[in-house]
Coordinates of N, CA and C in Angstrom, one line a residue:
M1 N -54.5 -22.7 -45.5 CA -54.3 -23.0 -44.0 C -52.8 -23.0 -43.8
Q2 N -52.0 -23.4 -44.6 CA -50.5 -23.4 -44.4 C -50.0 -21.8 -44.4
K3 N -50.5 -21.2 -45.2 CA -50.3 -19.8 -45.3 C -50.6 -18.9 -43.9
K4 N -51.8 -19.4 -43.4 CA -52.2 -18.7 -42.2 C -51.3 -19.2 -41.1
L5 N -50.8 -20.4 -41.0 CA -49.9 -20.9 -39.9 C -48.6 -20.4 -40.1
F6 N -48.1 -19.9 -41.4 CA -46.9 -19.4 -41.6 C -46.9 -17.9 -41.1
I7 N -48.0 -17.2 -41.4 CA -48.1 -15.7 -40.9 C -48.3 -15.8 -39.5
I8 N -49.0 -16.6 -38.8 CA -49.0 -16.7 -37.4 C -47.7 -16.9 -36.7
G9 N -46.9 -17.8 -37.3 CA -45.6 -18.2 -36.8 C -44.7 -17.0 -37.0
I10 N -44.7 -16.1 -38.1 CA -43.9 -15.0 -38.2 C -44.4 -14.0 -37.2
I11 N -45.6 -13.8 -37.0 CA -46.1 -12.9 -36.0 C -45.7 -13.1 -34.6
A12 N -45.8 -14.5 -34.3 CA -45.2 -15.0 -33.0 C -43.8 -14.7 -32.8
V13 N -42.9 -14.9 -33.8 CA -41.5 -14.6 -33.8 C -41.3 -13.1 -33.5
I14 N -42.2 -12.4 -34.2 CA -41.8 -10.9 -34.1 C -42.3 -10.5 -32.6
I15 N -43.4 -11.0 -32.2 CA -43.9 -10.7 -31.0 C -42.8 -11.1 -29.9
L16 N -42.2 -12.3 -29.9 CA -41.2 -12.8 -29.1 C -40.1 -11.9 -29.2
V17 N -39.5 -11.4 -30.3 CA -38.4 -10.7 -30.3 C -38.7 -9.3 -29.7
I18 N -39.8 -8.8 -29.8 CA -40.3 -7.5 -29.2 C -40.2 -7.6 -27.8
V19 N -40.9 -8.7 -27.1 CA -40.8 -9.0 -25.8 C -39.5 -9.1 -25.2
I20 N -38.6 -9.9 -25.8 CA -37.2 -10.0 -25.3 C -36.5 -8.7 -25.4
G21 N -36.7 -7.9 -26.3 CA -36.1 -6.6 -26.5 C -36.6 -5.7 -25.3
I22 N -37.9 -5.8 -25.0 CA -38.4 -5.0 -23.9 C -37.8 -5.4 -22.5
V23 N -37.8 -6.7 -22.5 CA -37.2 -7.2 -21.1 C -35.8 -6.8 -21.0
I24 N -34.9 -6.9 -22.0 CA -33.6 -6.5 -22.0 C -33.5 -5.0 -21.6
Y25 N -34.2 -4.3 -22.4 CA -34.2 -2.8 -22.1 C -34.6 -2.4 -20.8
F26 N -35.7 -3.0 -20.2 CA -35.9 -2.5 -18.8 C -35.1 -3.2 -17.7
N27 N -34.4 -4.3 -18.0 CA -33.6 -5.0 -17.0 C -32.1 -4.4 -16.9
Q28 N -31.7 -3.6 -18.1 CA -30.4 -2.9 -17.8 C -30.4 -2.0 -16.6
T29 N -29.5 -2.0 -15.9 CA -29.2 -1.1 -14.8 C -28.5 0.2 -15.1
D30 N -28.8 1.2 -14.6 CA -27.9 2.4 -14.8 C -26.6 2.3 -14.0
E31 N -25.7 1.5 -14.4 CA -24.5 1.3 -13.7 C -23.6 2.5 -14.1
T32 N -22.9 3.1 -13.2 CA -21.9 4.1 -13.4 C -20.7 3.7 -12.7
Y33 N -19.6 4.0 -13.3 CA -18.3 3.5 -12.8 C -18.1 4.4 -11.4
T34 N -17.9 3.6 -10.4 CA -17.4 4.1 -9.2 C -16.0 3.8 -8.8
P35 N -15.0 4.7 -9.0 CA -13.5 4.1 -8.6 C -13.5 3.8 -7.1
E36 N -12.5 3.0 -6.9 CA -12.2 2.5 -5.3 C -12.0 3.7 -4.6
K37 N -11.1 4.7 -5.1 CA -10.9 5.8 -4.2 C -11.1 7.0 -5.2
E38 N -11.9 8.0 -4.7 CA -12.4 9.1 -5.3 C -11.0 9.9 -5.5
I39 N -10.9 10.6 -6.6 CA -9.9 11.4 -6.9 C -10.1 12.8 -6.3
E40 N -9.3 13.2 -5.4 CA -9.3 14.5 -4.8 C -8.6 15.5 -5.6
N41 N -9.1 16.8 -5.2 CA -8.6 18.1 -5.8 C -6.9 18.0 -5.7
V42 N -6.5 17.5 -4.6 CA -5.1 17.6 -4.3 C -4.4 16.7 -5.2
D43 N -5.0 15.4 -5.5 CA -4.3 14.6 -6.4 C -4.3 15.2 -8.0
L44 N -5.2 16.0 -8.2 CA -5.2 16.6 -9.5 C -4.2 17.7 -9.7
R45 N -3.6 18.2 -8.7 CA -2.7 19.3 -8.7 C -1.2 18.8 -8.7
K46 N -1.1 17.5 -8.6 CA 0.4 16.9 -8.6 C 1.1 17.1 -9.7
T47 N 2.4 17.4 -9.5 CA 3.3 17.5 -10.6 C 4.6 17.1 -10.2
I48 N 5.3 16.5 -11.4 CA 6.6 15.9 -11.3 C 7.7 17.0 -11.4
I49 N 8.6 17.1 -10.4 CA 9.7 18.0 -10.6 C 11.0 17.2 -10.5
S50 N 12.1 17.7 -11.2 CA 13.3 17.2 -11.3 C 14.3 18.1 -10.5
L51 N 15.0 17.5 -9.5 CA 16.0 18.2 -8.6 C 17.3 17.5 -9.0
Y52 N 18.3 18.4 -9.0 CA 19.7 17.7 -9.2 C 20.6 17.9 -7.9
F53 N 21.0 16.6 -7.6 CA 21.9 16.4 -6.5 C 23.2 15.7 -6.9
Q54 N 24.2 15.8 -6.0 CA 25.5 15.1 -6.3 C 25.3 13.7 -5.8
D55 N 25.8 12.7 -6.6 CA 25.9 11.4 -6.1 C 27.0 11.3 -5.2
K56 N 26.9 10.6 -4.1 CA 27.9 10.5 -3.1 C 29.1 9.7 -3.6
E57 N 28.8 8.7 -4.4 CA 30.1 7.8 -4.9 C 30.8 8.8 -6.0
S58 N 30.1 8.9 -7.2 CA 30.6 9.4 -8.3 C 30.9 10.9 -8.4
K59 N 30.3 11.6 -7.5 CA 30.4 13.1 -7.5 C 29.7 13.7 -8.6
S60 N 29.0 13.0 -9.4 CA 28.4 13.7 -10.5 C 26.9 14.1 -10.2
L61 N 26.4 15.0 -10.9 CA 24.8 15.3 -10.6 C 23.9 14.3 -11.2
K62 N 23.0 14.0 -10.4 CA 22.0 13.1 -10.6 C 20.6 13.6 -10.6
I63 N 19.6 13.2 -11.1 CA 18.3 13.8 -11.1 C 17.4 12.9 -10.1
E64 N 16.9 13.6 -9.1 CA 15.9 13.0 -8.2 C 14.5 13.6 -8.6
T65 N 13.5 12.7 -9.0 CA 12.3 13.3 -9.2 C 11.4 13.1 -8.0
R66 N 10.4 14.1 -7.9 CA 9.5 14.2 -6.8 C 8.2 14.6 -7.4
L67 N 7.1 14.0 -6.8 CA 5.8 14.3 -7.1 C 5.3 15.3 -6.0
I68 N 5.0 16.4 -6.2 CA 4.7 17.5 -5.3 C 3.3 18.1 -5.8
D69 N 2.7 18.8 -4.8 CA 1.5 19.7 -5.0 C 1.8 20.9 -5.8
S70 N 1.5 21.0 -7.0 CA 1.9 22.3 -8.0 C 1.5 23.5 -7.4
K71 N 0.6 23.6 -6.3 CA 0.1 24.8 -5.7 C 1.4 25.5 -4.9
N72 N 2.4 24.5 -4.5 CA 3.5 24.9 -3.8 C 4.3 25.8 -4.7
L73 N 4.3 25.6 -6.1 CA 5.1 26.4 -7.1 C 4.5 27.6 -7.6
L74 N 3.1 27.9 -7.3 CA 2.5 29.0 -7.9 C 3.2 30.3 -7.6
K75 N 3.4 30.7 -6.4 CA 3.8 32.1 -6.1 C 5.3 32.2 -6.3
T76 N 6.1 31.4 -5.8 CA 7.6 31.6 -6.1 C 8.2 30.3 -6.5
P77 N 8.0 30.0 -7.7 CA 8.6 28.5 -8.1 C 10.1 28.5 -8.0
Y78 N 10.9 29.5 -8.5 CA 12.3 29.4 -8.4 C 12.7 29.4 -7.0
K79 N 12.4 30.2 -6.2 CA 12.7 30.2 -4.8 C 12.5 28.9 -4.2
T80 N 11.2 28.4 -4.3 CA 10.8 27.1 -3.7 C 11.7 25.9 -4.1
L81 N 12.1 25.9 -5.4 CA 13.0 24.8 -6.0 C 14.4 24.9 -5.2
V82 N 14.9 26.0 -5.3 CA 16.2 26.2 -4.7 C 16.2 25.8 -3.1
E83 N 15.0 26.3 -2.5 CA 15.1 25.9 -1.1 C 15.0 24.3 -0.9
M84 N 14.3 23.8 -1.9 CA 14.2 22.2 -1.8 C 15.6 21.6 -2.0
L85 N 16.5 22.3 -2.9 CA 17.7 21.7 -3.1 C 18.5 22.0 -1.9
I86 N 18.4 23.1 -1.2 CA 19.1 23.4 -0.1 C 18.7 22.4 1.2
K87 N 17.4 21.9 1.3 CA 17.0 20.9 2.3 C 17.7 19.6 2.0
G88 N 18.0 19.3 0.8 CA 18.6 18.1 0.4 C 17.8 16.9 -0.2
P89 N 18.3 15.9 -0.7 CA 17.6 14.9 -1.2 C 16.8 14.0 -0.4
E90 N 15.9 13.2 -1.0 CA 15.1 12.2 -0.2 C 16.0 11.0 -0.3
N91 N 16.7 10.8 -1.4 CA 17.4 9.6 -1.7 C 18.7 9.6 -1.1
N92 N 19.1 8.6 -0.1 CA 20.3 8.6 0.8 C 21.6 8.4 -0.1
M93 N 21.5 8.1 -1.4 CA 22.6 8.0 -2.3 C 23.2 9.3 -2.8
F94 N 22.4 10.4 -2.6 CA 22.6 11.7 -3.0 C 22.9 12.6 -1.9
E95 N 23.4 13.9 -2.2 CA 23.7 14.9 -1.3 C 23.6 16.2 -2.0
T96 N 23.3 17.2 -1.1 CA 23.3 18.6 -1.7 C 24.7 19.1 -1.4
I97 N 25.2 19.9 -2.2 CA 26.5 20.6 -2.0 C 26.3 22.0 -1.6
I98 N 25.2 22.6 -1.6 CA 24.8 23.9 -1.1 C 24.9 23.9 0.3
P99 N 25.6 24.9 1.0 CA 25.6 25.0 2.3 C 24.2 25.1 2.9
N100 N 23.8 24.4 4.0 CA 22.6 24.3 4.4 C 22.0 25.6 5.3
D101 N 23.0 26.5 5.6 CA 22.6 27.9 6.1 C 22.5 28.9 5.0
T102 N 22.5 28.5 3.7 CA 22.3 29.5 2.6 C 20.8 29.9 2.7
R103 N 20.5 31.1 2.4 CA 19.0 31.6 2.3 C 18.8 32.2 1.0
V104 N 17.7 32.0 0.5 CA 17.3 32.5 -1.0 C 16.7 33.8 -0.5
I105 N 17.4 34.9 -0.9 CA 16.8 36.3 -0.6 C 15.7 36.6 -1.7
S106 N 15.9 36.3 -2.9 CA 14.9 36.5 -4.0 C 15.4 35.6 -5.2
A107 N 14.3 35.5 -6.0 CA 14.5 34.8 -7.3 C 13.5 35.3 -8.3
E108 N 13.9 35.8 -9.3 CA 12.7 36.4 -10.2 C 13.2 36.2 -11.7
L109 N 12.3 36.0 -12.4 CA 12.6 35.7 -14.0 C 12.7 36.9 -14.6
Q110 N 13.9 37.2 -15.3 CA 13.9 38.4 -16.2 C 14.3 37.9 -17.7
G111 N 13.2 38.1 -18.5 CA 13.3 37.4 -19.8 C 13.2 35.8 -19.6
S112 N 14.3 35.1 -20.0 CA 14.4 33.7 -19.7 C 15.5 33.4 -18.7
C113 N 16.0 34.4 -18.1 CA 17.0 34.2 -17.0 C 16.6 34.5 -15.7
V114 N 16.8 33.5 -14.7 CA 16.4 33.6 -13.4 C 17.5 34.3 -12.6
V115 N 17.3 35.6 -11.9 CA 18.1 36.2 -11.3 C 18.0 35.7 -9.8
L116 N 19.1 35.1 -9.4 CA 18.8 34.4 -8.0 C 19.9 35.1 -7.0
N117 N 19.2 35.7 -6.0 CA 19.9 36.4 -4.9 C 20.0 35.6 -3.8
L118 N 21.2 35.1 -3.4 CA 21.5 34.2 -2.3 C 22.3 34.9 -1.2
S119 N 22.2 34.4 0.0 CA 23.0 34.9 1.1 C 24.4 34.6 1.0
K120 N 25.2 35.3 1.6 CA 26.7 35.1 1.6 C 27.1 33.7 2.0
E121 N 26.3 32.9 2.7 CA 26.8 31.7 3.2 C 26.8 30.8 2.0
F122 N 26.3 31.0 0.9 CA 26.5 30.2 -0.3 C 27.9 30.0 -0.7
L123 N 28.6 31.0 -0.4 CA 30.2 31.1 -0.8 C 31.0 30.2 0.3
N124 N 30.3 29.7 1.4 CA 31.1 29.1 2.4 C 31.2 27.6 2.0
N125 N 31.2 27.2 0.8 CA 31.2 25.9 0.5 C 32.9 25.5 0.6
S126 N 33.1 24.4 1.4 CA 34.5 24.1 1.7 C 34.8 23.0 0.9
G127 N 34.1 22.5 0.0 CA 34.6 21.5 -1.1 C 35.6 21.8 -2.0
D128 N 36.0 20.9 -2.8 CA 37.0 21.1 -3.9 C 36.3 21.8 -5.0
S129 N 36.9 22.3 -6.1 CA 36.4 22.9 -7.2 C 35.3 22.2 -7.8
I130 N 35.4 20.8 -8.0 CA 34.2 20.1 -8.5 C 32.8 20.4 -7.5
Q131 N 33.1 20.2 -6.3 CA 31.9 20.5 -5.5 C 31.3 21.8 -5.5
K132 N 32.2 22.8 -5.6 CA 31.7 24.2 -5.8 C 31.0 24.3 -7.2
S133 N 31.6 23.8 -8.2 CA 30.9 23.8 -9.6 C 29.5 23.0 -9.5
N134 N 29.5 21.9 -8.8 CA 28.4 21.2 -8.6 C 27.2 21.9 -7.8
S135 N 27.6 22.8 -6.8 CA 26.6 23.6 -6.0 C 26.0 24.6 -6.9
I136 N 26.7 25.1 -7.9 CA 26.1 26.0 -8.9 C 25.2 25.2 -9.8
Y137 N 25.8 24.3 -10.4 CA 25.0 23.5 -11.5 C 23.7 22.6 -10.9
Q138 N 23.8 22.3 -9.6 CA 22.6 21.7 -9.2 C 21.5 22.7 -9.1
I139 N 21.8 23.9 -9.0 CA 20.8 24.9 -9.1 C 20.3 25.3 -10.6
V140 N 21.3 25.5 -11.3 CA 21.2 25.8 -12.8 C 20.4 24.7 -13.5
N141 N 20.9 23.6 -13.3 CA 20.2 22.4 -14.1 C 18.8 22.3 -13.5
T142 N 18.5 22.4 -12.3 CA 17.2 22.2 -11.7 C 16.2 23.4 -12.2
L143 N 16.7 24.7 -12.1 CA 15.8 25.8 -12.6 C 15.5 25.7 -14.2
T144 N 16.6 25.4 -14.9 CA 16.3 25.2 -16.2 C 15.5 24.1 -16.8
E145 N 15.1 23.2 -16.0 CA 14.2 22.2 -16.2 C 12.7 22.9 -16.5
L146 N 12.5 24.1 -16.1 CA 11.4 24.7 -16.3 C 11.4 25.4 -17.7
K147 N 10.5 25.1 -18.6 CA 10.5 25.6 -19.9 C 10.8 27.1 -20.0
E148 N 10.3 27.9 -19.2 CA 10.6 29.3 -19.2 C 12.0 29.8 -19.0
V149 N 12.8 29.0 -18.5 CA 14.2 29.3 -17.9 C 15.2 28.7 -18.8
S150 N 16.1 29.6 -19.3 CA 17.3 29.0 -19.9 C 18.6 29.3 -19.5
S151 N 18.6 30.2 -18.3 CA 19.9 30.5 -17.7 C 19.6 31.1 -16.3
V152 N 20.6 31.0 -15.5 CA 20.6 31.6 -14.2 C 21.8 32.7 -13.8
K153 N 21.4 33.7 -13.3 CA 22.4 34.7 -12.9 C 22.4 34.7 -11.2
F154 N 23.5 34.6 -10.8 CA 23.6 34.6 -9.3 C 24.0 35.9 -8.8
L155 N 23.4 36.3 -7.7 CA 23.8 37.5 -7.0 C 24.1 37.0 -5.5
I156 N 24.9 37.5 -4.8 CA 25.2 37.4 -3.4 C 25.0 38.6 -2.7
E157 N 23.9 38.6 -1.7 CA 23.6 39.7 -1.0 C 23.1 40.9 -2.0
G158 N 22.6 40.5 -3.0 CA 22.2 41.7 -4.0 C 23.2 42.2 -4.9
E159 N 24.3 41.6 -4.9 CA 25.6 42.1 -5.6 C 26.2 41.0 -6.5
E160 N 26.8 41.4 -7.6 CA 27.6 40.6 -8.3 C 28.7 40.1 -7.5
S161 N 29.2 38.8 -7.8 CA 30.4 38.4 -6.9 C 31.2 37.6 -7.8
D162 N 32.5 37.7 -7.3 CA 33.6 36.9 -8.0 C 33.4 35.4 -7.8
G163 N 32.6 35.1 -6.8 CA 32.3 33.7 -6.6 C 33.5 32.9 -5.8
F164 N 33.9 31.8 -6.6 CA 34.9 30.9 -6.0 C 36.2 31.2 -6.7
T165 N 36.9 32.5 -6.7 CA 37.9 32.9 -7.5 C 39.2 32.0 -7.3
Q166 N 39.4 31.5 -6.1 CA 40.4 30.6 -5.8 C 40.4 29.4 -6.6
D167 N 39.3 29.0 -7.1 CA 38.9 27.8 -7.9 C 38.7 28.1 -9.4
G168 N 38.8 29.4 -9.8 CA 38.4 29.9 -11.1 C 37.1 29.8 -11.5
I169 N 36.2 30.0 -10.5 CA 34.8 30.0 -10.7 C 34.2 31.4 -10.4
S170 N 33.8 32.1 -11.4 CA 33.2 33.5 -11.2 C 31.7 33.4 -11.4
L171 N 31.0 34.2 -10.6 CA 29.7 34.2 -10.6 C 28.9 35.5 -11.4
K172 N 29.9 36.0 -12.0 CA 29.6 37.3 -12.8 C 28.7 37.1 -14.0
N173 N 28.8 35.8 -14.6 CA 28.1 35.6 -15.8 C 27.0 34.8 -15.6
E174 N 25.9 34.7 -16.5 CA 24.9 33.9 -16.4 C 25.3 32.4 -16.8
F175 N 24.7 31.4 -16.1 CA 25.0 30.0 -16.3 C 23.9 29.3 -17.1
V176 N 24.4 28.4 -18.1 CA 23.5 27.7 -18.7 C 23.6 26.3 -18.3
P177 N 22.5 25.3 -18.5 CA 22.8 23.9 -17.9 C 23.8 23.2 -18.5
I178 N 24.4 22.3 -17.8 CA 25.3 21.3 -18.4 C 24.6 20.1 -18.5
V179 N 25.0 19.3 -19.6 CA 24.3 17.9 -19.8 C 25.0 17.0 -19.2

C-alpha cells in the first residue's frame, strides 16, 4: 500500500512538473526588441571626420571633429573636405586661414598623393608666415587623415607655384602632415 502511494505521489509530481512546464511554455510572449527610435539609413551612413583649423588664441592647428553623412564624401572626398575647410569651423574658438574666395578646381589622388588644384585666391593670404604655413597644413593634415593619403601636392590654376616666396614657403614640393 505504501509502495502504491509512493508511486502515485511520484506520478503526481511528474504530472505537476509537466503541467507547469506547459503553462510556462505557452505563456511566453514572443517579445521582440523595439528601439525607441528606429535607425534610419541616414544614421547608418554617418562617419566622423577630422578637420584642422587654427586656434584663435594659440595660432596652432587644432582638430574639429564632425559627424557627417558619408554619402557626401563618395564622389569627391578630397574636394569636399577642402571646401569644408574653406567654409570654416563650427567651433567659434577656431578659424580658417584659407581665403574664403578660394575655389577648389580639382582634387585627385595620384598614388598616395592628392594633387590639389586651387584658384589663385589661395595665395591672397595676408597673414604672417605662420598663418600662411597653417593655411597649407590645415589642408595637408586634414587630407592625410584619410588612410589612402600620405601627402598633398598644390597647384595654382593648374600650374606649379612658388607659393609664398616672400615667406620662404614654396608650393613646388609635396607636403606631408606635421604632428
